[in-house]
Amino acid sequence: MSPAPFARSADLKQLREDGYLVQIKGNLLVLREVPYLNAKQELKRGTLVSTLNLAGDQTRPPETHVIHWIGEYPCGVDGRPIEALRHQDNASNLGHGLVARHGFSNKPEGGYRDYHHKMTTYIAVISGPATTVSPGVTARGNAVPEEEEASVFNYVDTATGRAGLGALAEKLAQDTVAIIGLGGTGGYVFDLVAKTPVVEIRLFDADEFVSHNAFRAPGAASLEELRELPLKVDYWAKNYSRMRKGIVPYSVAIDTTNAHLLDGVTFGFICIDDGPSKKAVIQKLEAIGASFIDVGMGLQIDDGSLGGILRMTASTPAKRQHIHAGRIDFSDDKGADLYATNIQVADLNALNAVLAVIKWKKLRGFYRDLEGEHHCTYTTDGNLLLNGDQ
């Protein structure tokens, strides 16, 4: 993680200058070595953990007055818990190796001005009894903070922290993801995956990004960008590198001659409709033991309105037989294949991508998965969602 928040935020900078062992872990502000008394009146040290409210790399006033605590419940000099702090007492996995045992609530009139105000106020309440029993004990003047942990993001992901999803997000962090095809659906898949902490995203597409792509893609391409006629992979890599690292563009269509570019991939999203290319991709992903999801849609105009079906088909090392039993068409001649109809609109591209990304997150344990479906279709006419291949 960049040290910029400490350099550019006066409140965080002041905490360090005051001698507090304070760090940013993922999306959380962590202050260690806070002295307190436990129920046996023993001197202990605990850790305060606060969510961060940032505008880029600069702090904003804290959004919440509550805070997490790692340690036993702090007590007064009489051994009784400091009840004025009590908020919740259930264990909470915050991610980044941080498991809080308690949540505290202490709201001053007018709220907290900044994070220096918030952290030092909690320290004063928690450490007060300890300083009475052991004069001179303090949370200040401890070890020099360790280097901030590396992150794939260029700025802190505060959305995950404020929702308390740090531990769940870590379930996605080890994946090396390949997105094959950056058309309408592939672009939305990339947009969603790019906002997760996956270590690497490989993009595969040999085509250029032109005007019709702009009307089926996330964001808003400028006229100047379209005039440059960029390759799709370069367009997406350039735009999203402003947010994160680990984007690797390949301006190729995967076939048997270059399938080695998928080596090391742990999960693939297949967003192409070319049968032979799809077959080469799937053969390689299966050979390296990767899971993958194939998407498709078929839309038709009938009686002046548009309708059709979206498809999401998943494959894992434990379940692949349905892929080769007709769920995916590998033929070169699509003929009457419903999913080959070349009508696509942005909202359905986005929905197809969302279905695929949700399933990926289910497979990784981020979302609850009660049915374990590996095939899903959505029919527009009746808003009908059907699962199969459980």
PDB file of N, CA and C in Angstrom, residues 99-152:
ATOM      1  N   VAL A  99      -8.656 -10.230  13.634  1.00  0.00           N
ATOM      2  CA  VAL A  99      -9.916 -10.765  14.166  1.00  0.00           C
ATOM      3  C   VAL A  99     -10.259  -9.993  15.437  1.00  0.00           C
ATOM      4  N   ALA A 100     -11.284  -9.163  15.355  1.00  0.00           N
ATOM      5  CA  ALA A 100     -11.691  -8.338  16.498  1.00  0.00           C
ATOM      6  C   ALA A 100     -12.589  -9.134  17.434  1.00  0.00           C
ATOM      7  N   ARG A 101     -12.391  -8.945  18.713  1.00  0.00           N
ATOM      8  CA  ARG A 101     -13.225  -9.631  19.711  1.00  0.00           C
ATOM      9  C   ARG A 101     -14.373  -8.761  20.194  1.00  0.00           C
ATOM     10  N   HIS A 102     -14.223  -7.443  20.036  1.00  0.00           N
ATOM     11  CA  HIS A 102     -15.252  -6.528  20.535  1.00  0.00           C
ATOM     12  C   HIS A 102     -15.383  -5.337  19.591  1.00  0.00           C
ATOM     13  N   GLY A 103     -16.542  -4.701  19.657  1.00  0.00           N
ATOM     14  CA  GLY A 103     -16.755  -3.441  18.982  1.00  0.00           C
ATOM     15  C   GLY A 103     -17.144  -2.401  20.013  1.00  0.00           C
ATOM     16  N   PHE A 104     -16.546  -1.214  19.960  1.00  0.00           N
ATOM     17  CA  PHE A 104     -16.796  -0.163  20.952  1.00  0.00           C
ATOM     18  C   PHE A 104     -17.526   1.007  20.317  1.00  0.00           C
ATOM     19  N   SER A 105     -18.267   1.708  21.147  1.00  0.00           N
ATOM     20  CA  SER A 105     -18.995   2.899  20.713  1.00  0.00           C
ATOM     21  C   SER A 105     -18.752   4.013  21.720  1.00  0.00           C
ATOM     22  N   ASN A 106     -18.170   5.090  21.246  1.00  0.00           N
ATOM     23  CA  ASN A 106     -17.919   6.252  22.106  1.00  0.00           C
ATOM     24  C   ASN A 106     -18.004   7.484  21.212  1.00  0.00           C
ATOM     25  N   LYS A 107     -19.117   8.194  21.259  1.00  0.00           N
ATOM     26  CA  LYS A 107     -19.355   9.307  20.351  1.00  0.00           C
ATOM     27  C   LYS A 107     -19.327  10.637  21.090  1.00  0.00           C
ATOM     28  N   PRO A 108     -18.314  11.452  20.812  1.00  0.00           N
ATOM     29  CA  PRO A 108     -18.280  12.774  21.440  1.00  0.00           C
ATOM     30  C   PRO A 108     -19.301  13.697  20.794  1.00  0.00           C
ATOM     31  N   GLU A 109     -19.667  14.743  21.468  1.00  0.00           N
ATOM     32  CA  GLU A 109     -20.604  15.708  20.906  1.00  0.00           C
ATOM     33  C   GLU A 109     -20.026  16.294  19.620  1.00  0.00           C
ATOM     34  N   GLY A 110     -20.804  16.229  18.557  1.00  0.00           N
ATOM     35  CA  GLY A 110     -20.338  16.724  17.265  1.00  0.00           C
ATOM     36  C   GLY A 110     -19.569  15.711  16.454  1.00  0.00           C
ATOM     37  N   GLY A 111     -19.333  14.516  17.025  1.00  0.00           N
ATOM     38  CA  GLY A 111     -18.612  13.485  16.301  1.00  0.00           C
ATOM     39  C   GLY A 111     -17.111  13.727  16.298  1.00  0.00           C
ATOM     40  N   TYR A 112     -16.401  12.880  15.561  1.00  0.00           N
ATOM     41  CA  TYR A 112     -14.945  12.991  15.484  1.00  0.00           C
ATOM     42  C   TYR A 112     -14.529  13.890  14.335  1.00  0.00           C
ATOM     43  N   ARG A 113     -13.584  14.784  14.619  1.00  0.00           N
ATOM     44  CA  ARG A 113     -13.107  15.711  13.590  1.00  0.00           C
ATOM     45  C   ARG A 113     -12.282  14.987  12.533  1.00  0.00           C
ATOM     46  N   ASP A 114     -11.451  14.064  13.005  1.00  0.00           N
ATOM     47  CA  ASP A 114     -10.543  13.345  12.114  1.00  0.00           C
ATOM     48  C   ASP A 114     -10.097  12.070  12.817  1.00  0.00           C
ATOM     49  N   TYR A 115      -9.164  11.333  12.196  1.00  0.00           N
ATOM     50  CA  TYR A 115      -8.760  10.049  12.765  1.00  0.00           C
ATOM     51  C   TYR A 115      -7.807  10.206  13.948  1.00  0.00           C
ATOM     52  N   HIS A 116      -7.066  11.290  14.023  1.00  0.00           N
ATOM     53  CA  HIS A 116      -6.251  11.541  15.207  1.00  0.00           C
ATOM     54  C   HIS A 116      -7.164  11.742  16.414  1.00  0.00           C
ATOM     55  N   HIS A 117      -8.207  12.506  16.234  1.00  0.00           N
ATOM     56  CA  HIS A 117      -9.188  12.735  17.292  1.00  0.00           C
ATOM     57  C   HIS A 117      -9.848  11.424  17.709  1.00  0.00           C
ATOM     58  N   LYS A 118     -10.243  10.619  16.754  1.00  0.00           N
ATOM     59  CA  LYS A 118     -10.942   9.369  17.052  1.00  0.00           C
ATOM     60  C   LYS A 118     -10.037   8.391  17.796  1.00  0.00           C
ATOM     61  N   MET A 119      -8.855   8.135  17.266  1.00  0.00           N
ATOM     62  CA  MET A 119      -7.989   7.120  17.859  1.00  0.00           C
ATOM     63  C   MET A 119      -7.499   7.540  19.243  1.00  0.00           C
ATOM     64  N   THR A 120      -7.120   8.787  19.397  1.00  0.00           N
ATOM     65  CA  THR A 120      -6.600   9.222  20.703  1.00  0.00           C
ATOM     66  C   THR A 120      -7.698   9.298  21.761  1.00  0.00           C
ATOM     67  N   THR A 121      -8.931   9.576  21.342  1.00  0.00           N
ATOM     68  CA  THR A 121     -10.046   9.578  22.294  1.00  0.00           C
ATOM     69  C   THR A 121     -10.278   8.178  22.838  1.00  0.00           C
ATOM     70  N   TYR A 122     -10.295   7.186  21.967  1.00  0.00           N
ATOM     71  CA  TYR A 122     -10.469   5.808  22.418  1.00  0.00           C
ATOM     72  C   TYR A 122      -9.297   5.361  23.289  1.00  0.00           C
ATOM     73  N   ILE A 123      -8.088   5.755  22.907  1.00  0.00           N
ATOM     74  CA  ILE A 123      -6.913   5.387  23.709  1.00  0.00           C
ATOM     75  C   ILE A 123      -7.035   5.943  25.121  1.00  0.00           C
ATOM     76  N   ALA A 124      -7.483   7.192  25.240  1.00  0.00           N
ATOM     77  CA  ALA A 124      -7.610   7.814  26.557  1.00  0.00           C
ATOM     78  C   ALA A 124      -8.577   7.053  27.448  1.00  0.00           C
ATOM     79  N   VAL A 125      -9.710   6.613  26.877  1.00  0.00           N
ATOM     80  CA  VAL A 125     -10.717   5.887  27.666  1.00  0.00           C
ATOM     81  C   VAL A 125     -10.211   4.498  28.031  1.00  0.00           C
ATOM     82  N   ILE A 126      -9.628   3.802  27.077  1.00  0.00           N
ATOM     83  CA  ILE A 126      -9.184   2.420  27.296  1.00  0.00           C
ATOM     84  C   ILE A 126      -7.962   2.362  28.210  1.00  0.00           C
ATOM     85  N   SER A 127      -7.015   3.297  28.010  1.00  0.00           N
ATOM     86  CA  SER A 127      -5.746   3.237  28.735  1.00  0.00           C
ATOM     87  C   SER A 127      -5.767   3.984  30.060  1.00  0.00           C
ATOM     88  N   GLY A 128      -6.806   4.765  30.315  1.00  0.00           N
ATOM     89  CA  GLY A 128      -6.861   5.544  31.551  1.00  0.00           C
ATOM     90  C   GLY A 128      -6.602   4.725  32.796  1.00  0.00           C
ATOM     91  N   PRO A 129      -7.335   3.614  33.016  1.00  0.00           N
ATOM     92  CA  PRO A 129      -7.088   2.802  34.216  1.00  0.00           C
ATOM     93  C   PRO A 129      -5.674   2.235  34.262  1.00  0.00           C
ATOM     94  N   ALA A 130      -5.131   1.870  33.098  1.00  0.00           N
ATOM     95  CA  ALA A 130      -3.777   1.307  33.065  1.00  0.00           C
ATOM     96  C   ALA A 130      -2.743   2.334  33.495  1.00  0.00           C
ATOM     97  N   THR A 131      -2.926   3.581  33.074  1.00  0.00           N
ATOM     98  CA  THR A 131      -1.971   4.626  33.460  1.00  0.00           C
ATOM     99  C   THR A 131      -2.086   4.969  34.947  1.00  0.00           C
ATOM    100  N   THR A 132      -3.248   4.734  35.530  1.00  0.00           N
ATOM    101  CA  THR A 132      -3.418   4.958  36.975  1.00  0.00           C
ATOM    102  C   THR A 132      -2.631   3.919  37.764  1.00  0.00           C
ATOM    103  N   VAL A 133      -2.711   2.679  37.334  1.00  0.00           N
ATOM    104  CA  VAL A 133      -2.019   1.582  38.015  1.00  0.00           C
ATOM    105  C   VAL A 133      -0.522   1.592  37.702  1.00  0.00           C
ATOM    106  N   SER A 134      -0.175   1.906  36.477  1.00  0.00           N
ATOM    107  CA  SER A 134       1.232   1.904  36.041  1.00  0.00           C
ATOM    108  C   SER A 134       1.549   3.248  35.410  1.00  0.00           C
ATOM    109  N   PRO A 135       1.846   4.261  36.194  1.00  0.00           N
ATOM    110  CA  PRO A 135       2.142   5.582  35.652  1.00  0.00           C
ATOM    111  C   PRO A 135       3.272   5.518  34.625  1.00  0.00           C
ATOM    112  N   GLY A 136       3.084   6.226  33.536  1.00  0.00           N
ATOM    113  CA  GLY A 136       4.089   6.262  32.488  1.00  0.00           C
ATOM    114  C   GLY A 136       3.845   5.287  31.359  1.00  0.00           C
ATOM    115  N   VAL A 137       2.966   4.276  31.589  1.00  0.00           N
ATOM    116  CA  VAL A 137       2.668   3.363  30.498  1.00  0.00           C
ATOM    117  C   VAL A 137       1.894   4.106  29.414  1.00  0.00           C
ATOM    118  N   THR A 138       2.200   3.842  28.168  1.00  0.00           N
ATOM    119  CA  THR A 138       1.604   4.611  27.077  1.00  0.00           C
ATOM    120  C   THR A 138       1.558   3.795  25.793  1.00  0.00           C
ATOM    121  N   ALA A 139       0.705   4.225  24.867  1.00  0.00           N
ATOM    122  CA  ALA A 139       0.652   3.618  23.538  1.00  0.00           C
ATOM    123  C   ALA A 139       1.648   4.274  22.597  1.00  0.00           C
ATOM    124  N   ARG A 140       2.326   5.316  23.084  1.00  0.00           N
ATOM    125  CA  ARG A 140       3.258   6.063  22.241  1.00  0.00           C
ATOM    126  C   ARG A 140       4.687   5.573  22.446  1.00  0.00           C
ATOM    127  N   GLY A 141       5.533   5.902  21.464  1.00  0.00           N
ATOM    128  CA  GLY A 141       6.944   5.577  21.587  1.00  0.00           C
ATOM    129  C   GLY A 141       7.269   4.119  21.400  1.00  0.00           C
ATOM    130  N   ASN A 142       6.432   3.392  20.643  1.00  0.00           N
ATOM    131  CA  ASN A 142       6.665   1.974  20.396  1.00  0.00           C
ATOM    132  C   ASN A 142       7.522   1.770  19.153  1.00  0.00           C
ATOM    133  N   ALA A 143       7.571   0.538  18.685  1.00  0.00           N
ATOM    134  CA  ALA A 143       8.421   0.179  17.547  1.00  0.00           C
ATOM    135  C   ALA A 143       8.054   0.981  16.307  1.00  0.00           C
ATOM    136  N   VAL A 144       9.036   1.170  15.448  1.00  0.00           N
ATOM    137  CA  VAL A 144       8.793   1.844  14.178  1.00  0.00           C
ATOM    138  C   VAL A 144       7.820   0.999  13.366  1.00  0.00           C
ATOM    139  N   PRO A 145       6.773   1.589  12.795  1.00  0.00           N
ATOM    140  CA  PRO A 145       5.793   0.805  12.024  1.00  0.00           C
ATOM    141  C   PRO A 145       6.459   0.053  10.887  1.00  0.00           C
ATOM    142  N   GLU A 146       6.010  -1.188  10.679  1.00  0.00           N
ATOM    143  CA  GLU A 146       6.507  -1.977   9.560  1.00  0.00           C
ATOM    144  C   GLU A 146       6.009  -1.382   8.258  1.00  0.00           C
ATOM    145  N   GLU A 147       6.632  -1.799   7.159  1.00  0.00           N
ATOM    146  CA  GLU A 147       6.205  -1.316   5.848  1.00  0.00           C
ATOM    147  C   GLU A 147       4.756  -1.710   5.597  1.00  0.00           C
ATOM    148  N   GLU A 148       4.027  -0.830   4.931  1.00  0.00           N
ATOM    149  CA  GLU A 148       2.641  -1.151   4.607  1.00  0.00           C
ATOM    150  C   GLU A 148       2.594  -2.323   3.626  1.00  0.00           C
ATOM    151  N   GLU A 149       1.571  -3.156   3.753  1.00  0.00           N
ATOM    152  CA  GLU A 149       1.469  -4.324   2.892  1.00  0.00           C
ATOM    153  C   GLU A 149       1.227  -3.924   1.444  1.00  0.00           C
ATOM    154  N   ALA A 150       1.728  -4.754   0.544  1.00  0.00           N
ATOM    155  CA  ALA A 150       1.539  -4.493  -0.881  1.00  0.00           C
ATOM    156  C   ALA A 150       0.069  -4.660  -1.234  1.00  0.00           C
ATOM    157  N   SER A 151      -0.369  -3.910  -2.213  1.00  0.00           N
ATOM    158  CA  SER A 151      -1.764  -3.981  -2.657  1.00  0.00           C
ATOM    159  C   SER A 151      -1.811  -3.915  -4.170  1.00  0.00           C
ATOM    160  N   VAL A 152      -2.809  -4.566  -4.748  1.00  0.00           N
ATOM    161  CA  VAL A 152      -2.984  -4.471  -6.198  1.00  0.00           C
ATOM    162  C   VAL A 152      -3.628  -3.148  -6.578  1.00  0.00           C
TER     163      VAL A 152
END
